[in-house]
């Protein structure tokens, strides 16, 4: 089997629109991980500091070269069968040293993540692998085999980015996601921008949020959200998530708080969240 099999992803990479872009490609950031998977994980933006040289090469590969990485895989390496094939790390400049299927193979990224036990990747590992050991670098149980990651905002920001979906300059990102069937092809979409974060997807319980999620990730969504309590954190506050289903309950969009240490997640809450989609995939 080839590396990329999902028809919607192949169509996106072969689109005349993407192929015609020569500069500012980062505006059309697609994502990282396994595009053939059933789970899409959507964050606010990449927590990377563009003013810090420790993040320069990470931003270059993950953001600026994201489209080029995926087009390279499709055009020249899709005959391979192993997403961890060393050939992908040995492509020619400027793509060498990075594999978009698994960003943790990049040494600078691995160094940062390994030093931060509350990093988003560790939370995703618990969420997807339910606690099974995963060092992010070997094929066995690798969390990036089972999900694909993208962002609402294409611009990296270590902390508050100032993003607001109602700004005209930020609307293009929502339009790009909404207009591409690839982002609608997942059975489970986890939007971890914060249950009360209106700037990224609209106010909680509002029609604006419902329509935003429907346009970007699943046009079949029909219900007002079902709110569930996953656990109580150390501060005594409830950890909640909002669930949006399609009519047949075969697809699910989840809105929850950011998957990071600072958001107060407990392992029990992550495991309870995992249980919400286990019968869908």
C-alpha positions as a LaTeX table, in Angstrom:
\begin{tabular}{lrrr}
\hline
Residue & $x$ (\AA) & $y$ (\AA) & $z$ (\AA) \\
\hline
Unk1 & 0.00 & 0.00 & 0.00 \\
Unk2 & 1.24 & 3.48 & $-0.81$ \\
Unk3 & 1.98 & 6.13 & 1.83 \\
Unk4 & $-0.92$ & 8.44 & 0.94 \\
Unk5 & $-4.20$ & 6.68 & 0.14 \\
Unk6 & $-6.98$ & 9.06 & 1.16 \\
Unk7 & $-8.53$ & 10.42 & $-2.07$ \\
Unk8 & $-9.42$ & 13.79 & $-0.53$ \\
Unk9 & $-5.82$ & 14.39 & 0.49 \\
Unk10 & $-4.47$ & 13.40 & $-2.91$ \\
Unk11 & $-6.96$ & 15.75 & $-4.59$ \\
Unk12 & $-5.92$ & 18.61 & $-2.30$ \\
Unk13 & $-2.23$ & 18.12 & $-3.06$ \\
Unk14 & $-2.89$ & 17.88 & $-6.79$ \\
Unk15 & $-5.18$ & 20.91 & $-6.89$ \\
Unk16 & $-4.30$ & 23.64 & $-9.36$ \\
Unk17 & $-4.72$ & 26.17 & $-6.57$ \\
Unk18 & $-2.04$ & 24.71 & $-4.28$ \\
Unk19 & 0.26 & 23.95 & $-7.19$ \\
Unk20 & 0.12 & 27.58 & $-8.32$ \\
Unk21 & 1.24 & 29.11 & $-5.01$ \\
Unk22 & 4.83 & 30.35 & $-5.17$ \\
Unk23 & 5.14 & 32.42 & $-1.99$ \\
Unk24 & 3.56 & 32.77 & 1.45 \\
Unk25 & 2.65 & 29.07 & 1.31 \\
Unk26 & 2.39 & 28.95 & 5.10 \\
Unk27 & $-1.06$ & 30.59 & 4.78 \\
Unk28 & $-2.29$ & 27.26 & 3.45 \\
Unk29 & $-0.78$ & 25.09 & 6.14 \\
Unk30 & $-2.29$ & 21.59 & 5.88 \\
Unk31 & $-0.93$ & 19.70 & 8.88 \\
Unk32 & 1.21 & 16.78 & 10.04 \\
Unk33 & 0.68 & 13.16 & 10.98 \\
Unk34 & $-1.16$ & 10.44 & 9.09 \\
Unk35 & $-3.60$ & 11.93 & 6.54 \\
Unk36 & $-5.14$ & 8.47 & 6.05 \\
Unk37 & $-6.25$ & 8.28 & 9.69 \\
Unk38 & $-9.74$ & 8.71 & 11.14 \\
Unk39 & $-8.89$ & 11.36 & 13.76 \\
Unk40 & $-8.20$ & 15.05 & 13.10 \\
Unk41 & $-6.83$ & 17.10 & 16.00 \\
Unk42 & $-7.22$ & 20.87 & 15.60 \\
Unk43 & $-5.38$ & 23.39 & 17.76 \\
Unk44 & $-5.31$ & 27.17 & 17.99 \\
Unk45 & $-1.88$ & 27.64 & 16.40 \\
Unk46 & 1.59 & 26.15 & 16.72 \\
Unk47 & 3.15 & 27.11 & 20.05 \\
Unk48 & 6.43 & 28.20 & 18.46 \\
Unk49 & 8.31 & 31.46 & 18.98 \\
Unk50 & 9.39 & 33.01 & 15.68 \\
Unk51 & 11.82 & 35.29 & 17.54 \\
Unk52 & 13.69 & 32.41 & 19.16 \\
Unk53 & 16.40 & 30.72 & 17.07 \\
Unk54 & 15.62 & 27.40 & 18.78 \\
Unk55 & 12.34 & 27.37 & 16.88 \\
Unk56 & 13.56 & 28.71 & 13.52 \\
Unk57 & 14.12 & 25.39 & 11.77 \\
Unk58 & 10.98 & 23.87 & 13.28 \\
Unk59 & 8.88 & 26.72 & 11.86 \\
Unk60 & 10.68 & 26.37 & 8.53 \\
Unk61 & 9.77 & 22.68 & 8.19 \\
Unk62 & 6.40 & 22.57 & 9.94 \\
Unk63 & 4.97 & 25.81 & 8.57 \\
Unk64 & 6.84 & 27.34 & 5.62 \\
Unk65 & 7.62 & 24.04 & 3.90 \\
Unk66 & 4.50 & 22.11 & 4.89 \\
Unk67 & 2.96 & 22.08 & 1.42 \\
Unk68 & 6.32 & 21.26 & $-0.20$ \\
Unk69 & 6.86 & 18.32 & 2.15 \\
Unk70 & 3.51 & 16.75 & 1.29 \\
Unk71 & 3.80 & 17.39 & $-2.45$ \\
Unk72 & 7.26 & 15.84 & $-2.40$ \\
Unk73 & 5.90 & 12.70 & $-0.72$ \\
Unk74 & 3.04 & 12.38 & $-3.19$ \\
Unk75 & 5.07 & 13.15 & $-6.31$ \\
Unk76 & 8.26 & 11.22 & $-5.60$ \\
Unk77 & 7.89 & 8.86 & $-2.66$ \\
Unk78 & 4.32 & 7.58 & $-2.61$ \\
Unk79 & 5.48 & 4.20 & $-3.90$ \\
Unk80 & 6.94 & 3.53 & $-0.45$ \\
Unk81 & 4.96 & 1.50 & 2.09 \\
Unk82 & 6.45 & 2.60 & 5.43 \\
Unk83 & 5.86 & 6.13 & 6.70 \\
Unk84 & 9.03 & 5.76 & 8.80 \\
Unk85 & 11.18 & 4.86 & 5.80 \\
Unk86 & 14.57 & 6.54 & 6.28 \\
Unk87 & 14.41 & 7.78 & 2.69 \\
Unk88 & 11.92 & 10.43 & 3.78 \\
Unk89 & 14.46 & 11.90 & 6.21 \\
Unk90 & 17.12 & 11.96 & 3.50 \\
Unk91 & 15.37 & 13.95 & 0.80 \\
Unk92 & 17.26 & 16.81 & $-0.82$ \\
Unk93 & 17.48 & 20.39 & 0.43 \\
Unk94 & 15.45 & 22.05 & 1.85 \\
Unk95 & 13.38 & 19.03 & 2.91 \\
Unk96 & 16.12 & 16.88 & 4.43 \\
Unk97 & 15.91 & 15.87 & 8.07 \\
Unk98 & 12.14 & 16.13 & 8.41 \\
Unk99 & 9.26 & 13.68 & 7.94 \\
Unk100 & 5.75 & 15.25 & 7.87 \\
Unk101 & 4.19 & 11.95 & 8.95 \\
Unk102 & 6.00 & 12.22 & 12.29 \\
Unk103 & 7.31 & 15.67 & 13.35 \\
Unk104 & 8.98 & 14.18 & 16.43 \\
Unk105 & 11.67 & 12.64 & 14.23 \\
Unk106 & 13.07 & 16.16 & 13.87 \\
Unk107 & 15.73 & 16.49 & 16.56 \\
Unk108 & 14.95 & 20.09 & 17.55 \\
Unk109 & 11.29 & 19.24 & 18.09 \\
Unk110 & 12.12 & 16.10 & 20.06 \\
Unk111 & 14.47 & 18.05 & 22.34 \\
Unk112 & 11.77 & 20.61 & 23.20 \\
Unk113 & 8.98 & 18.08 & 23.72 \\
Unk114 & 11.08 & 15.73 & 25.84 \\
Unk115 & 11.94 & 18.65 & 28.15 \\
Unk116 & 8.29 & 19.64 & 28.68 \\
Unk117 & 6.11 & 16.97 & 30.35 \\
Unk118 & 3.02 & 19.15 & 29.81 \\
Unk119 & 3.60 & 19.53 & 26.07 \\
Unk120 & 0.57 & 19.05 & 23.80 \\
Unk121 & 2.16 & 15.99 & 22.16 \\
Unk122 & 2.20 & 14.17 & 25.52 \\
Unk123 & $-1.50$ & 14.93 & 26.04 \\
Unk124 & $-2.30$ & 13.70 & 22.54 \\
Unk125 & $-0.25$ & 10.57 & 23.21 \\
Unk126 & $-2.36$ & 9.82 & 26.28 \\
Unk127 & $-5.55$ & 10.66 & 24.40 \\
Unk128 & $-4.84$ & 8.46 & 21.38 \\
Unk129 & $-2.76$ & 5.68 & 22.90 \\
Unk130 & $-4.58$ & 5.52 & 26.23 \\
Unk131 & $-1.37$ & 5.44 & 28.19 \\
Unk132 & 0.56 & 2.90 & 26.11 \\
Unk133 & 4.24 & 3.85 & 26.07 \\
Unk134 & 5.26 & 5.82 & 22.99 \\
Unk135 & 8.54 & 7.65 & 22.50 \\
Unk136 & 7.17 & 9.29 & 19.32 \\
Unk137 & 10.09 & 8.09 & 17.20 \\
Unk138 & 9.49 & 4.39 & 16.51 \\
Unk139 & 6.69 & 2.85 & 14.40 \\
Unk140 & 5.24 & 0.79 & 17.26 \\
Unk141 & 2.28 & 2.54 & 18.93 \\
Unk142 & 3.36 & 5.84 & 17.40 \\
Unk143 & 0.60 & 8.35 & 18.08 \\
Unk144 & 1.12 & 10.07 & 14.72 \\
Unk145 & 0.07 & 6.86 & 12.97 \\
Unk146 & $-3.44$ & 7.33 & 14.31 \\
Unk147 & $-4.16$ & 11.04 & 13.88 \\
Unk148 & $-3.54$ & 14.13 & 11.80 \\
Unk149 & $-2.83$ & 17.55 & 13.32 \\
Unk150 & $-3.75$ & 20.98 & 11.99 \\
Unk151 & $-4.44$ & 24.48 & 13.36 \\
Unk152 & $-7.18$ & 27.12 & 13.13 \\
Unk153 & $-4.53$ & 29.84 & 12.86 \\
Unk154 & $-1.63$ & 29.22 & 10.48 \\
Unk155 & 0.69 & 31.71 & 12.22 \\
Unk156 & 2.86 & 30.23 & 15.03 \\
Unk157 & 2.67 & 31.99 & 18.40 \\
Unk158 & 4.13 & 30.84 & 21.68 \\
Unk159 & 1.34 & 32.44 & 23.69 \\
Unk160 & $-1.61$ & 34.71 & 22.79 \\
Unk161 & $-1.57$ & 35.26 & 19.03 \\
Unk162 & $-4.29$ & 37.91 & 18.84 \\
Unk163 & $-6.21$ & 35.74 & 16.39 \\
Unk164 & $-9.88$ & 36.56 & 15.89 \\
Unk165 & $-12.02$ & 34.80 & 13.30 \\
Unk166 & $-14.09$ & 37.93 & 12.62 \\
Unk167 & $-11.06$ & 39.85 & 11.32 \\
Unk168 & $-10.97$ & 39.90 & 7.53 \\
Unk169 & $-7.27$ & 39.03 & 7.55 \\
Unk170 & $-8.02$ & 35.84 & 9.48 \\
Unk171 & $-11.05$ & 34.72 & 7.48 \\
Unk172 & $-8.97$ & 33.14 & 4.72 \\
Unk173 & $-7.88$ & 30.35 & 7.02 \\
Unk174 & $-11.45$ & 29.33 & 7.80 \\
Unk175 & $-12.32$ & 29.52 & 4.11 \\
Unk176 & $-9.36$ & 27.33 & 3.16 \\
Unk177 & $-10.37$ & 24.63 & 5.64 \\
Unk178 & $-14.07$ & 24.89 & 4.77 \\
Unk179 & $-13.49$ & 24.56 & 1.03 \\
Unk180 & $-11.39$ & 21.40 & 1.21 \\
Unk181 & $-13.13$ & 18.00 & 1.57 \\
Unk182 & $-9.98$ & 16.58 & 3.18 \\
Unk183 & $-10.77$ & 18.33 & 6.48 \\
Unk184 & $-14.28$ & 16.80 & 6.33 \\
Unk185 & $-13.00$ & 13.27 & 5.73 \\
Unk186 & $-12.33$ & 12.34 & 9.37 \\
Unk187 & $-14.71$ & 10.36 & 11.55 \\
Unk188 & $-13.57$ & 12.17 & 14.69 \\
Unk189 & $-12.47$ & 15.82 & 14.91 \\
Unk190 & $-11.09$ & 17.15 & 18.20 \\
Unk191 & $-11.02$ & 20.95 & 18.29 \\
Unk192 & $-8.96$ & 21.78 & 21.38 \\
Unk193 & $-9.13$ & 25.57 & 21.29 \\
Unk194 & $-11.02$ & 25.92 & 24.59 \\
Unk195 & $-14.70$ & 25.36 & 25.27 \\
Unk196 & $-15.13$ & 29.08 & 25.97 \\
Unk197 & $-12.81$ & 30.37 & 23.25 \\
Unk198 & $-15.05$ & 32.41 & 20.94 \\
Unk199 & $-12.26$ & 34.02 & 18.92 \\
Unk200 & $-11.37$ & 30.81 & 17.12 \\
Unk201 & $-14.74$ & 29.13 & 16.46 \\
Unk202 & $-17.41$ & 31.44 & 17.91 \\
Unk203 & $-19.08$ & 31.66 & 21.31 \\
Unk204 & $-19.99$ & 28.48 & 23.16 \\
Unk205 & $-23.49$ & 27.10 & 22.41 \\
Unk206 & $-24.00$ & 29.76 & 19.71 \\
Unk207 & $-25.29$ & 29.20 & 16.19 \\
Unk208 & $-22.09$ & 30.88 & 15.01 \\
Unk209 & $-19.98$ & 28.11 & 16.56 \\
Unk210 & $-22.25$ & 25.37 & 15.22 \\
Unk211 & $-22.09$ & 26.80 & 11.69 \\
Unk212 & $-18.34$ & 27.31 & 11.92 \\
Unk213 & $-17.75$ & 23.67 & 12.91 \\
Unk214 & $-20.21$ & 22.49 & 10.30 \\
Unk215 & $-18.49$ & 24.45 & 7.53 \\
Unk216 & $-14.95$ & 23.55 & 8.48 \\
Unk217 & $-15.12$ & 19.95 & 9.64 \\
Unk218 & $-18.45$ & 18.19 & 9.12 \\
Unk219 & $-21.34$ & 19.46 & 7.02 \\
Unk220 & $-23.53$ & 16.67 & 8.45 \\
Unk221 & $-23.60$ & 18.00 & 12.00 \\
Unk222 & $-27.19$ & 18.34 & 13.17 \\
Unk223 & $-27.35$ & 18.80 & 16.91 \\
Unk224 & $-26.78$ & 21.38 & 19.58 \\
Unk225 & $-23.78$ & 20.16 & 21.57 \\
Unk226 & $-24.03$ & 17.50 & 24.20 \\
Unk227 & $-21.90$ & 18.71 & 27.14 \\
Unk228 & $-20.18$ & 16.05 & 29.21 \\
Unk229 & $-18.07$ & 16.28 & 32.36 \\
Unk230 & $-14.85$ & 14.31 & 32.01 \\
Unk231 & $-13.33$ & 14.84 & 35.46 \\
Unk232 & $-12.58$ & 17.47 & 38.09 \\
Unk233 & $-9.11$ & 19.01 & 38.11 \\
Unk234 & $-6.90$ & 19.79 & 41.10 \\
Unk235 & $-8.45$ & 23.24 & 41.41 \\
Unk236 & $-11.89$ & 21.66 & 41.81 \\
Unk237 & $-13.10$ & 22.79 & 38.39 \\
Unk238 & $-15.00$ & 20.56 & 36.03 \\
Unk239 & $-13.20$ & 19.44 & 32.88 \\
Unk240 & $-15.83$ & 19.51 & 30.14 \\
Unk241 & $-16.21$ & 18.82 & 26.44 \\
Unk242 & $-18.96$ & 19.58 & 23.94 \\
Unk243 & $-19.93$ & 16.83 & 21.49 \\
Unk244 & $-21.49$ & 17.45 & 18.07 \\
Unk245 & $-22.75$ & 14.42 & 16.10 \\
Unk246 & $-24.05$ & 13.82 & 12.62 \\
Unk247 & $-27.57$ & 12.43 & 12.26 \\
Unk248 & $-26.49$ & 8.77 & 12.28 \\
Unk249 & $-23.94$ & 9.33 & 15.07 \\
Unk250 & $-21.21$ & 7.89 & 12.88 \\
Unk251 & $-19.13$ & 11.08 & 12.96 \\
Unk252 & $-18.24$ & 13.32 & 15.86 \\
Unk253 & $-16.78$ & 16.80 & 16.41 \\
Unk254 & $-15.50$ & 17.48 & 19.92 \\
Unk255 & $-14.68$ & 20.90 & 21.36 \\
Unk256 & $-12.52$ & 20.87 & 24.48 \\
Unk257 & $-9.84$ & 22.87 & 26.25 \\
Unk258 & $-6.32$ & 23.00 & 24.91 \\
Unk259 & $-4.43$ & 19.75 & 25.18 \\
Unk260 & $-1.62$ & 21.17 & 27.28 \\
Unk261 & $-0.40$ & 20.97 & 30.85 \\
Unk262 & $-1.57$ & 24.49 & 31.66 \\
Unk263 & $-5.19$ & 23.60 & 30.84 \\
Unk264 & $-5.52$ & 21.38 & 33.92 \\
Unk265 & $-6.12$ & 18.06 & 32.18 \\
Unk266 & $-6.02$ & 14.89 & 34.24 \\
Unk267 & $-5.18$ & 11.47 & 32.82 \\
Unk268 & $-8.65$ & 10.33 & 33.82 \\
Unk269 & $-10.25$ & 13.16 & 31.82 \\
Unk270 & $-8.21$ & 12.25 & 28.75 \\
Unk271 & $-9.17$ & 8.59 & 29.03 \\
Unk272 & $-12.84$ & 9.53 & 29.45 \\
Unk273 & $-12.62$ & 11.70 & 26.35 \\
Unk274 & $-11.10$ & 8.82 & 24.40 \\
Unk275 & $-14.06$ & 6.61 & 25.33 \\
Unk276 & $-16.45$ & 8.96 & 23.50 \\
Unk277 & $-15.28$ & 7.86 & 20.04 \\
Unk278 & $-14.00$ & 4.32 & 20.51 \\
Unk279 & $-17.08$ & 2.84 & 18.87 \\
Unk280 & $-16.67$ & 5.08 & 15.79 \\
Unk281 & $-13.25$ & 3.97 & 14.55 \\
\hline
\end{tabular}
